[in-house]
Amino acid sequence: MKDYSKMQLDTLCVQAGWDPKNGESRVPPIYQSTTWYYASSQDMTDCFDLKSSGYFYSRLSNPTVTAFEGKVAALEGGICAIGTASGMSATSLAILTVCEAGDNVVSSSALYGGTFNLFTVTLPKLGIEVRLFDPDAPEEEIEKLIDDRTKMIFTETIANPAIVVLDLEKIARISKKYGILFAIDNTLATPVLCRPGDWGANIIVHASTKYLDGHACALGGCIVEIGNFNYKGNMRYKSFNEPDESYHGLVYADLPVPFGTKCRGQMIRDLGAIMSPQNGFLSWLGCDTLALRMERHSSNAKAVAEYLSRHPKIEFVQHPSLETDKYHALAMKYMPKGQGGMLAFGIKGGDKECWHLMESFNLITQETHVADVRSCVLHPATTTHRQLSEEGLKEAGVSHNLIRLSVGIENPEDIIADLEQALAKI
């Protein structure tokens, strides 16, 4: 077994997650099987009781997915990772692992549209309240939302699509003060640019469909337990400290991996939403080039942001690489090696002008996606965030003239040339 503890992140991208034994495949095979053979009845019983780490049904775990999980856990500096069917299922399962009816989550309002709908529409139907705060709000305002039924503070490292950079240390201070889990969606930063666990986050979620995968071929998500939260004796989390009768009295707080075991043993068991072996393989493979890609995404986005900031038809540009950006100082603190490939800009116009611009591109394509190698755009107000009220759009930082641009790894001169010719048509 290799010692990953002293390896750099770009080395982990290539090496972590799969350690072949003598004569085994250097790349993890795709274990396209739902079930596993056991000669010993006791061995199978131990699997069902969580006494053994063996595989018995791919709804709970699969060797190919395990390879991907091991790579992401190593990259984030965590003790456990769980591959899920999508980024949304990762967020949902992470919350349901700790919340039940009557509990609440305190969350940043600057969220991906799908997460915003989950938090404001679906979770309340299950009896879980989500209380939103402005990510720029002072600590005392955020603390007012916390009570004895608060189970999690949820945020995004870089908010999609508002490109808000979170002050990680501020949220970490609050979570430690009240003994509450700090969970964060690190999709747009990736562990290559920022490891939130190093700044106090306890649970990391990813839509691996985005940068981790990189090629837009594999839907998936991931939940990472960092291992820096003490559940033992913390009665805010009674379900971790009381026996789980479905596992013959197992107490999760007594385990070395409490959150990950409960999430897989209860939520994945009962709700499914595990990552498929094929997508686990593609996502593992995509991570090989993550460090190289994030360097290029970041440099390209910075060049594009600087170009757009000088254009007379552009009202605003949001990318933290710009010295004039509101979040530049935070980005230099938490992401000094690069600020990612996602930016937002506003044209001097509204919905129709945005549509006309996007339909005028030659290289850049209009897609319901971000964060792969190809540059793409979307108009959030009429697509990903169209279910929101005008007030909801404002809370999420989405104006009608905002266009989300995911800058790919093409030659930056070609990306800028395409923007130039399209802007000339509006």
mmCIF file of C-alpha atoms in Angstrom, residues 25-366:
data_model
loop_
_atom_site.group_PDB
_atom_site.id
_atom_site.type_symbol
_atom_site.label_atom_id
_atom_site.label_comp_id
_atom_site.label_asym_id
_atom_site.label_seq_id
_atom_site.Cartn_x
_atom_site.Cartn_y
_atom_site.Cartn_z
ATOM 1 C CA SER A 25 -4.313 -4.404 -13.931
ATOM 2 C CA ARG A 26 -2.477 -1.088 -13.522
ATOM 3 C CA VAL A 27 -5.773 0.736 -14.141
ATOM 4 C CA PRO A 28 -8.822 -0.336 -12.096
ATOM 5 C CA PRO A 29 -11.092 -2.728 -13.990
ATOM 6 C CA ILE A 30 -14.765 -1.974 -14.458
ATOM 7 C CA TYR A 31 -16.487 -4.407 -12.095
ATOM 8 C CA GLN A 32 -19.792 -4.461 -13.970
ATOM 9 C CA SER A 33 -21.474 -6.731 -11.477
ATOM 10 C CA THR A 34 -24.339 -6.276 -9.063
ATOM 11 C CA THR A 35 -23.381 -9.062 -6.699
ATOM 12 C CA TRP A 36 -20.452 -10.986 -5.211
ATOM 13 C CA TYR A 37 -19.771 -14.632 -4.442
ATOM 14 C CA TYR A 38 -18.992 -15.939 -0.926
ATOM 15 C CA ALA A 39 -18.232 -19.520 0.015
ATOM 16 C CA SER A 40 -18.515 -18.716 3.717
ATOM 17 C CA SER A 41 -21.905 -17.773 5.161
ATOM 18 C CA GLN A 42 -20.177 -16.109 8.123
ATOM 19 C CA ASP A 43 -18.151 -13.858 5.822
ATOM 20 C CA MET A 44 -21.339 -12.686 4.121
ATOM 21 C CA THR A 45 -23.058 -12.153 7.489
ATOM 22 C CA ASP A 46 -20.117 -9.993 8.617
ATOM 23 C CA CYS A 47 -20.569 -7.815 5.525
ATOM 24 C CA PHE A 48 -24.234 -7.217 6.345
ATOM 25 C CA ASP A 49 -23.321 -6.329 9.936
ATOM 26 C CA LEU A 50 -20.630 -3.853 8.736
ATOM 27 C CA LYS A 51 -17.974 -5.931 10.470
ATOM 28 C CA SER A 52 -16.211 -6.567 7.171
ATOM 29 C CA SER A 53 -15.271 -4.206 4.356
ATOM 30 C CA GLY A 54 -15.982 -6.780 1.672
ATOM 31 C CA TYR A 55 -18.350 -6.271 -1.249
ATOM 32 C CA PHE A 56 -21.701 -7.997 -1.391
ATOM 33 C CA TYR A 57 -24.037 -5.779 -3.428
ATOM 34 C CA SER A 58 -23.156 -2.885 -5.720
ATOM 35 C CA ARG A 59 -25.903 -0.674 -4.324
ATOM 36 C CA LEU A 60 -23.656 -0.135 -1.295
ATOM 37 C CA SER A 61 -20.154 -0.397 -2.747
ATOM 38 C CA ASN A 62 -18.283 -1.575 -5.807
ATOM 39 C CA PRO A 63 -14.495 -1.987 -6.342
ATOM 40 C CA THR A 64 -14.381 0.360 -9.340
ATOM 41 C CA VAL A 65 -16.253 3.061 -7.455
ATOM 42 C CA THR A 66 -14.002 2.437 -4.454
ATOM 43 C CA ALA A 67 -10.986 3.354 -6.599
ATOM 44 C CA PHE A 68 -12.589 6.683 -7.472
ATOM 45 C CA GLU A 69 -13.602 7.261 -3.845
ATOM 46 C CA GLY A 70 -10.037 6.607 -2.700
ATOM 47 C CA LYS A 71 -8.656 9.132 -5.158
ATOM 48 C CA VAL A 72 -11.049 11.916 -4.133
ATOM 49 C CA ALA A 73 -10.552 11.195 -0.422
ATOM 50 C CA ALA A 74 -6.782 11.479 -0.890
ATOM 51 C CA LEU A 75 -7.121 14.723 -2.829
ATOM 52 C CA GLU A 76 -9.343 16.313 -0.180
ATOM 53 C CA GLY A 77 -7.288 14.942 2.718
ATOM 54 C CA GLY A 78 -10.255 12.942 4.001
ATOM 55 C CA ILE A 79 -10.662 9.597 5.753
ATOM 56 C CA CYS A 80 -13.560 8.370 3.623
ATOM 57 C CA ALA A 81 -15.411 9.130 0.400
ATOM 58 C CA ILE A 82 -18.680 7.865 -1.051
ATOM 59 C CA GLY A 83 -19.329 7.984 -4.792
ATOM 60 C CA THR A 84 -22.907 8.936 -5.624
ATOM 61 C CA ALA A 85 -25.103 8.978 -8.711
ATOM 62 C CA SER A 86 -24.915 12.771 -9.071
ATOM 63 C CA GLY A 87 -23.856 15.924 -7.294
ATOM 64 C CA MET A 88 -27.435 16.516 -6.177
ATOM 65 C CA SER A 89 -27.612 13.059 -4.618
ATOM 66 C CA ALA A 90 -24.332 13.768 -2.815
ATOM 67 C CA THR A 91 -25.806 16.913 -1.249
ATOM 68 C CA SER A 92 -29.120 15.214 -0.436
ATOM 69 C CA LEU A 93 -27.514 12.153 1.145
ATOM 70 C CA ALA A 94 -25.075 14.258 3.171
ATOM 71 C CA ILE A 95 -27.948 16.223 4.689
ATOM 72 C CA LEU A 96 -30.200 13.207 5.281
ATOM 73 C CA THR A 97 -27.365 11.437 7.098
ATOM 74 C CA VAL A 98 -27.686 13.940 9.948
ATOM 75 C CA CYS A 99 -31.148 15.517 9.562
ATOM 76 C CA GLU A 100 -34.652 14.315 10.217
ATOM 77 C CA ALA A 101 -38.056 16.020 10.402
ATOM 78 C CA GLY A 102 -37.872 18.990 12.754
ATOM 79 C CA ASP A 103 -34.180 19.679 12.126
ATOM 80 C CA ASN A 104 -32.762 22.559 10.153
ATOM 81 C CA VAL A 105 -29.794 23.470 7.977
ATOM 82 C CA VAL A 106 -28.265 26.949 7.907
ATOM 83 C CA SER A 107 -27.069 27.661 4.381
ATOM 84 C CA SER A 108 -25.498 30.342 2.245
ATOM 85 C CA SER A 109 -28.050 31.810 -0.167
ATOM 86 C CA ALA A 110 -25.484 31.883 -2.975
ATOM 87 C CA LEU A 111 -26.176 28.403 -4.328
ATOM 88 C CA TYR A 112 -26.415 26.371 -7.497
ATOM 89 C CA GLY A 113 -30.013 26.460 -8.763
ATOM 90 C CA GLY A 114 -30.635 22.750 -8.179
ATOM 91 C CA THR A 115 -29.392 23.031 -4.596
ATOM 92 C CA PHE A 116 -31.556 26.109 -4.035
ATOM 93 C CA ASN A 117 -34.649 24.166 -5.163
ATOM 94 C CA LEU A 118 -33.705 21.190 -2.977
ATOM 95 C CA PHE A 119 -33.328 23.476 0.022
ATOM 96 C CA THR A 120 -36.415 25.653 -0.476
ATOM 97 C CA VAL A 121 -38.898 23.181 -2.009
ATOM 98 C CA THR A 122 -38.063 19.520 -1.401
ATOM 99 C CA LEU A 123 -36.417 19.406 2.029
ATOM 100 C CA PRO A 124 -39.238 21.423 3.673
ATOM 101 C CA LYS A 125 -41.679 18.748 2.419
ATOM 102 C CA LEU A 126 -39.647 16.267 4.472
ATOM 103 C CA GLY A 127 -39.852 18.490 7.531
ATOM 104 C CA ILE A 128 -36.297 19.835 7.223
ATOM 105 C CA GLU A 129 -36.056 23.617 7.281
ATOM 106 C CA VAL A 130 -33.284 25.471 5.482
ATOM 107 C CA ARG A 131 -32.427 28.948 6.770
ATOM 108 C CA LEU A 132 -30.551 31.084 4.246
ATOM 109 C CA PHE A 133 -27.926 33.723 4.970
ATOM 110 C CA ASP A 134 -25.981 36.179 2.865
ATOM 111 C CA PRO A 135 -22.456 34.686 2.593
ATOM 112 C CA ASP A 136 -21.029 38.163 3.156
ATOM 113 C CA ALA A 137 -23.015 38.636 6.377
ATOM 114 C CA PRO A 138 -21.097 39.111 9.639
ATOM 115 C CA GLU A 139 -20.796 36.162 11.998
ATOM 116 C CA GLU A 140 -23.325 37.464 14.514
ATOM 117 C CA GLU A 141 -26.060 37.615 11.857
ATOM 118 C CA ILE A 142 -25.418 34.030 10.769
ATOM 119 C CA GLU A 143 -25.360 32.850 14.374
ATOM 120 C CA LYS A 144 -28.904 34.176 14.896
ATOM 121 C CA LEU A 145 -30.179 31.423 12.581
ATOM 122 C CA ILE A 146 -28.723 28.626 14.718
ATOM 123 C CA ASP A 147 -30.747 26.756 17.342
ATOM 124 C CA ASP A 148 -30.558 23.383 19.071
ATOM 125 C CA ARG A 149 -32.043 21.615 16.022
ATOM 126 C CA THR A 150 -29.439 22.975 13.575
ATOM 127 C CA LYS A 151 -27.485 20.024 12.197
ATOM 128 C CA MET A 152 -25.356 21.563 9.457
ATOM 129 C CA ILE A 153 -23.994 24.780 7.986
ATOM 130 C CA PHE A 154 -23.863 24.379 4.204
ATOM 131 C CA THR A 155 -21.974 26.554 1.717
ATOM 132 C CA GLU A 156 -20.172 26.535 -1.648
ATOM 133 C CA THR A 157 -16.460 27.342 -1.984
ATOM 134 C CA ILE A 158 -17.198 29.284 -5.180
ATOM 135 C CA ALA A 159 -20.920 29.863 -5.645
ATOM 136 C CA ASN A 160 -22.466 28.848 -8.962
ATOM 137 C CA PRO A 161 -23.296 31.069 -10.849
ATOM 138 C CA ALA A 162 -22.724 34.209 -8.756
ATOM 139 C CA ILE A 163 -18.966 33.464 -8.347
ATOM 140 C CA VAL A 164 -19.066 34.363 -4.654
ATOM 141 C CA VAL A 165 -15.944 33.216 -2.785
ATOM 142 C CA LEU A 166 -16.702 31.991 0.712
ATOM 143 C CA ASP A 167 -14.765 33.127 3.773
ATOM 144 C CA LEU A 168 -14.010 29.607 4.991
ATOM 145 C CA GLU A 169 -12.481 30.605 8.309
ATOM 146 C CA LYS A 170 -15.558 32.654 9.239
ATOM 147 C CA ILE A 171 -17.893 29.688 8.797
ATOM 148 C CA ALA A 172 -15.406 27.340 10.506
ATOM 149 C CA ARG A 173 -15.365 29.589 13.579
ATOM 150 C CA ILE A 174 -19.150 29.515 13.812
ATOM 151 C CA SER A 175 -19.387 25.743 13.335
ATOM 152 C CA LYS A 176 -16.754 25.081 16.012
ATOM 153 C CA LYS A 177 -18.382 27.500 18.446
ATOM 154 C CA TYR A 178 -21.692 25.628 18.283
ATOM 155 C CA GLY A 179 -20.392 22.115 17.575
ATOM 156 C CA ILE A 180 -22.151 21.965 14.188
ATOM 157 C CA LEU A 181 -21.017 20.207 11.033
ATOM 158 C CA PHE A 182 -19.565 22.498 8.370
ATOM 159 C CA ALA A 183 -20.358 21.054 4.933
ATOM 160 C CA ILE A 184 -19.229 22.626 1.683
ATOM 161 C CA ASP A 185 -19.695 22.040 -2.030
ATOM 162 C CA ASN A 186 -16.185 22.233 -3.500
ATOM 163 C CA THR A 187 -17.164 21.469 -7.097
ATOM 164 C CA LEU A 188 -15.943 24.658 -8.763
ATOM 165 C CA ALA A 189 -12.694 25.016 -6.825
ATOM 166 C CA THR A 190 -11.734 21.313 -6.678
ATOM 167 C CA PRO A 191 -9.139 20.151 -4.130
ATOM 168 C CA VAL A 192 -6.412 21.201 -6.570
ATOM 169 C CA LEU A 193 -7.194 24.885 -5.955
ATOM 170 C CA CYS A 194 -8.677 24.700 -2.453
ATOM 171 C CA ARG A 195 -8.988 22.023 0.232
ATOM 172 C CA PRO A 196 -11.740 23.280 2.563
ATOM 173 C CA GLY A 197 -10.842 20.635 5.134
ATOM 174 C CA ASP A 198 -7.568 22.490 5.709
ATOM 175 C CA TRP A 199 -9.636 25.527 6.710
ATOM 176 C CA GLY A 200 -12.039 23.739 9.067
ATOM 177 C CA ALA A 201 -14.716 22.153 6.879
ATOM 178 C CA ASN A 202 -15.888 18.706 8.010
ATOM 179 C CA ILE A 203 -17.842 17.343 5.033
ATOM 180 C CA ILE A 204 -17.060 18.016 1.356
ATOM 181 C CA VAL A 205 -19.442 17.316 -1.516
ATOM 182 C CA HIS A 206 -18.702 17.332 -5.230
ATOM 183 C CA ALA A 207 -20.624 17.129 -8.435
ATOM 184 C CA SER A 208 -17.939 14.951 -10.004
ATOM 185 C CA THR A 209 -19.797 15.450 -13.292
ATOM 186 C CA LYS A 210 -17.900 18.731 -13.528
ATOM 187 C CA TYR A 211 -14.134 19.287 -13.146
ATOM 188 C CA LEU A 212 -13.304 15.933 -11.524
ATOM 189 C CA ASP A 213 -14.646 14.109 -14.561
ATOM 190 C CA GLY A 214 -13.549 16.823 -16.978
ATOM 191 C CA HIS A 215 -14.826 15.307 -20.217
ATOM 192 C CA ALA A 216 -18.624 15.614 -19.672
ATOM 193 C CA CYS A 217 -19.127 11.876 -20.043
ATOM 194 C CA ALA A 218 -19.898 10.632 -16.526
ATOM 195 C CA LEU A 219 -22.658 11.798 -14.216
ATOM 196 C CA GLY A 220 -21.682 11.480 -10.571
ATOM 197 C CA GLY A 221 -21.022 12.983 -7.186
ATOM 198 C CA CYS A 222 -18.948 12.374 -4.098
ATOM 199 C CA ILE A 223 -19.177 12.928 -0.333
ATOM 200 C CA VAL A 224 -15.923 13.195 1.634
ATOM 201 C CA GLU A 225 -15.585 12.914 5.399
ATOM 202 C CA ILE A 226 -12.506 14.824 6.524
ATOM 203 C CA GLY A 227 -12.355 13.181 9.958
ATOM 204 C CA ASN A 228 -11.996 16.363 12.018
ATOM 205 C CA PHE A 229 -15.367 16.372 13.808
ATOM 206 C CA ASN A 230 -16.062 14.767 17.193
ATOM 207 C CA TYR A 231 -19.525 13.179 17.336
ATOM 208 C CA LYS A 232 -18.882 11.324 20.594
ATOM 209 C CA GLY A 233 -20.960 12.870 23.375
ATOM 210 C CA ASN A 234 -22.250 15.662 21.096
ATOM 211 C CA MET A 235 -25.982 15.188 21.706
ATOM 212 C CA ARG A 236 -26.860 17.554 18.870
ATOM 213 C CA TYR A 237 -26.155 14.342 16.937
ATOM 214 C CA LYS A 238 -28.119 11.833 19.005
ATOM 215 C CA SER A 239 -28.411 9.411 16.085
ATOM 216 C CA PHE A 240 -24.614 9.033 16.144
ATOM 217 C CA ASN A 241 -24.549 8.388 19.888
ATOM 218 C CA GLU A 242 -27.528 6.044 20.205
ATOM 219 C CA PRO A 243 -27.563 2.372 19.084
ATOM 220 C CA ASP A 244 -28.746 1.700 15.535
ATOM 221 C CA GLU A 245 -31.007 -1.303 15.930
ATOM 222 C CA SER A 246 -30.904 -2.005 12.197
ATOM 223 C CA TYR A 247 -27.239 -2.949 12.801
ATOM 224 C CA HIS A 248 -27.767 -4.730 16.140
ATOM 225 C CA GLY A 249 -26.958 -1.733 18.320
ATOM 226 C CA LEU A 250 -24.010 -0.257 16.396
ATOM 227 C CA VAL A 251 -23.049 3.216 17.691
ATOM 228 C CA TYR A 252 -21.587 5.335 14.880
ATOM 229 C CA ALA A 253 -19.766 7.772 17.174
ATOM 230 C CA ASP A 254 -17.634 4.848 18.387
ATOM 231 C CA LEU A 255 -16.365 4.106 14.873
ATOM 232 C CA PRO A 256 -13.220 5.532 13.221
ATOM 233 C CA VAL A 257 -15.358 6.688 10.252
ATOM 234 C CA PRO A 258 -18.674 7.741 11.835
ATOM 235 C CA PHE A 259 -20.266 9.924 9.137
ATOM 236 C CA GLY A 260 -19.165 7.817 6.172
ATOM 237 C CA THR A 261 -20.325 4.585 7.800
ATOM 238 C CA LYS A 262 -23.728 6.022 8.694
ATOM 239 C CA CYS A 263 -24.159 7.585 5.257
ATOM 240 C CA ARG A 264 -23.343 4.365 3.409
ATOM 241 C CA GLY A 265 -24.891 1.983 5.936
ATOM 242 C CA GLN A 266 -28.193 3.855 6.233
ATOM 243 C CA MET A 267 -28.741 6.356 3.427
ATOM 244 C CA ILE A 268 -27.086 4.501 0.545
ATOM 245 C CA ARG A 269 -28.609 1.261 1.787
ATOM 246 C CA ASP A 270 -32.141 2.673 1.939
ATOM 247 C CA LEU A 271 -32.171 5.345 -0.770
ATOM 248 C CA GLY A 272 -29.673 4.005 -3.297
ATOM 249 C CA ALA A 273 -28.125 6.690 -5.523
ATOM 250 C CA ILE A 274 -24.702 5.038 -5.593
ATOM 251 C CA MET A 275 -22.345 5.817 -8.481
ATOM 252 C CA SER A 276 -22.352 3.255 -11.298
ATOM 253 C CA PRO A 277 -19.161 1.239 -11.988
ATOM 254 C CA GLN A 278 -18.839 2.670 -15.512
ATOM 255 C CA ASN A 279 -19.090 6.251 -14.262
ATOM 256 C CA GLY A 280 -16.751 5.454 -11.397
ATOM 257 C CA PHE A 281 -14.144 4.298 -13.915
ATOM 258 C CA LEU A 282 -14.545 7.359 -16.154
ATOM 259 C CA SER A 283 -14.408 9.712 -13.180
ATOM 260 C CA TRP A 284 -11.307 7.997 -11.760
ATOM 261 C CA LEU A 285 -9.675 8.338 -15.181
ATOM 262 C CA GLY A 286 -10.704 11.982 -15.522
ATOM 263 C CA CYS A 287 -9.027 12.905 -12.251
ATOM 264 C CA ASP A 288 -5.649 11.893 -13.718
ATOM 265 C CA THR A 289 -5.422 15.248 -15.516
ATOM 266 C CA LEU A 290 -7.267 17.386 -12.940
ATOM 267 C CA ALA A 291 -4.222 19.365 -11.774
ATOM 268 C CA LEU A 292 -3.137 20.148 -15.335
ATOM 269 C CA ARG A 293 -6.634 21.128 -16.383
ATOM 270 C CA MET A 294 -7.302 23.405 -13.413
ATOM 271 C CA GLU A 295 -4.111 25.324 -14.137
ATOM 272 C CA ARG A 296 -5.245 25.937 -17.737
ATOM 273 C CA HIS A 297 -8.880 26.643 -16.807
ATOM 274 C CA SER A 298 -7.723 29.246 -14.302
ATOM 275 C CA SER A 299 -5.262 31.018 -16.606
ATOM 276 C CA ASN A 300 -7.747 31.041 -19.491
ATOM 277 C CA ALA A 301 -10.538 32.425 -17.299
ATOM 278 C CA LYS A 302 -8.276 35.172 -16.014
ATOM 279 C CA ALA A 303 -7.398 36.208 -19.584
ATOM 280 C CA VAL A 304 -11.059 36.166 -20.627
ATOM 281 C CA ALA A 305 -12.139 38.113 -17.533
ATOM 282 C CA GLU A 306 -9.547 40.807 -18.227
ATOM 283 C CA TYR A 307 -10.737 41.084 -21.838
ATOM 284 C CA LEU A 308 -14.414 41.341 -20.876
ATOM 285 C CA SER A 309 -13.700 43.909 -18.147
ATOM 286 C CA ARG A 310 -12.435 46.292 -20.850
ATOM 287 C CA HIS A 311 -15.306 45.765 -23.323
ATOM 288 C CA PRO A 312 -17.771 48.676 -23.705
ATOM 289 C CA LYS A 313 -20.814 46.363 -24.013
ATOM 290 C CA ILE A 314 -20.112 44.620 -20.720
ATOM 291 C CA GLU A 315 -21.678 45.990 -17.538
ATOM 292 C CA PHE A 316 -19.831 43.773 -15.037
ATOM 293 C CA VAL A 317 -17.485 40.791 -14.813
ATOM 294 C CA GLN A 318 -17.293 38.438 -11.827
ATOM 295 C CA HIS A 319 -14.084 36.433 -11.525
ATOM 296 C CA PRO A 320 -11.910 36.582 -8.403
ATOM 297 C CA SER A 321 -8.665 36.750 -10.384
ATOM 298 C CA LEU A 322 -9.477 40.401 -11.167
ATOM 299 C CA GLU A 323 -7.960 42.804 -8.654
ATOM 300 C CA THR A 324 -11.153 44.846 -8.820
ATOM 301 C CA ASP A 325 -13.328 41.856 -7.912
ATOM 302 C CA LYS A 326 -15.087 41.969 -4.556
ATOM 303 C CA TYR A 327 -13.691 38.554 -3.624
ATOM 304 C CA HIS A 328 -10.147 38.965 -4.909
ATOM 305 C CA ALA A 329 -8.561 39.098 -1.436
ATOM 306 C CA LEU A 330 -10.422 35.978 -0.254
ATOM 307 C CA ALA A 331 -9.484 34.159 -3.441
ATOM 308 C CA MET A 332 -5.806 34.984 -2.982
ATOM 309 C CA LYS A 333 -6.053 33.653 0.575
ATOM 310 C CA TYR A 334 -7.878 30.410 -0.142
ATOM 311 C CA MET A 335 -7.008 29.782 -3.824
ATOM 312 C CA PRO A 336 -3.659 31.439 -4.524
ATOM 313 C CA LYS A 337 -2.677 28.973 -7.282
ATOM 314 C CA GLY A 338 -5.726 29.646 -9.441
ATOM 315 C CA GLN A 339 -9.327 30.783 -9.175
ATOM 316 C CA GLY A 340 -10.992 28.294 -11.498
ATOM 317 C CA GLY A 341 -12.554 28.453 -14.936
ATOM 318 C CA MET A 342 -16.015 29.742 -14.023
ATOM 319 C CA LEU A 343 -16.926 33.387 -14.479
ATOM 320 C CA ALA A 344 -20.062 35.449 -14.839
ATOM 321 C CA PHE A 345 -20.554 38.629 -16.807
ATOM 322 C CA GLY A 346 -23.416 40.996 -17.438
ATOM 323 C CA ILE A 347 -24.128 42.599 -20.771
ATOM 324 C CA LYS A 348 -25.854 45.923 -21.255
ATOM 325 C CA GLY A 349 -29.259 44.407 -21.900
ATOM 326 C CA GLY A 350 -31.658 41.750 -20.639
ATOM 327 C CA ASP A 351 -32.920 38.241 -21.382
ATOM 328 C CA LYS A 352 -33.334 38.686 -25.158
ATOM 329 C CA GLU A 353 -29.933 40.325 -25.616
ATOM 330 C CA CYS A 354 -28.298 37.504 -23.625
ATOM 331 C CA TRP A 355 -30.009 34.904 -25.822
ATOM 332 C CA HIS A 356 -28.901 36.703 -28.979
ATOM 333 C CA LEU A 357 -25.308 36.844 -27.790
ATOM 334 C CA MET A 358 -25.193 33.168 -26.869
ATOM 335 C CA GLU A 359 -26.727 32.159 -30.205
ATOM 336 C CA SER A 360 -23.999 34.143 -32.004
ATOM 337 C CA PHE A 361 -21.050 32.112 -30.720
ATOM 338 C CA ASN A 362 -19.113 29.800 -33.040
ATOM 339 C CA LEU A 363 -16.735 28.048 -30.641
ATOM 340 C CA ILE A 364 -18.492 28.526 -27.303
ATOM 341 C CA THR A 365 -21.628 26.389 -26.988
ATOM 342 C CA GLN A 366 -24.851 26.882 -25.027
#
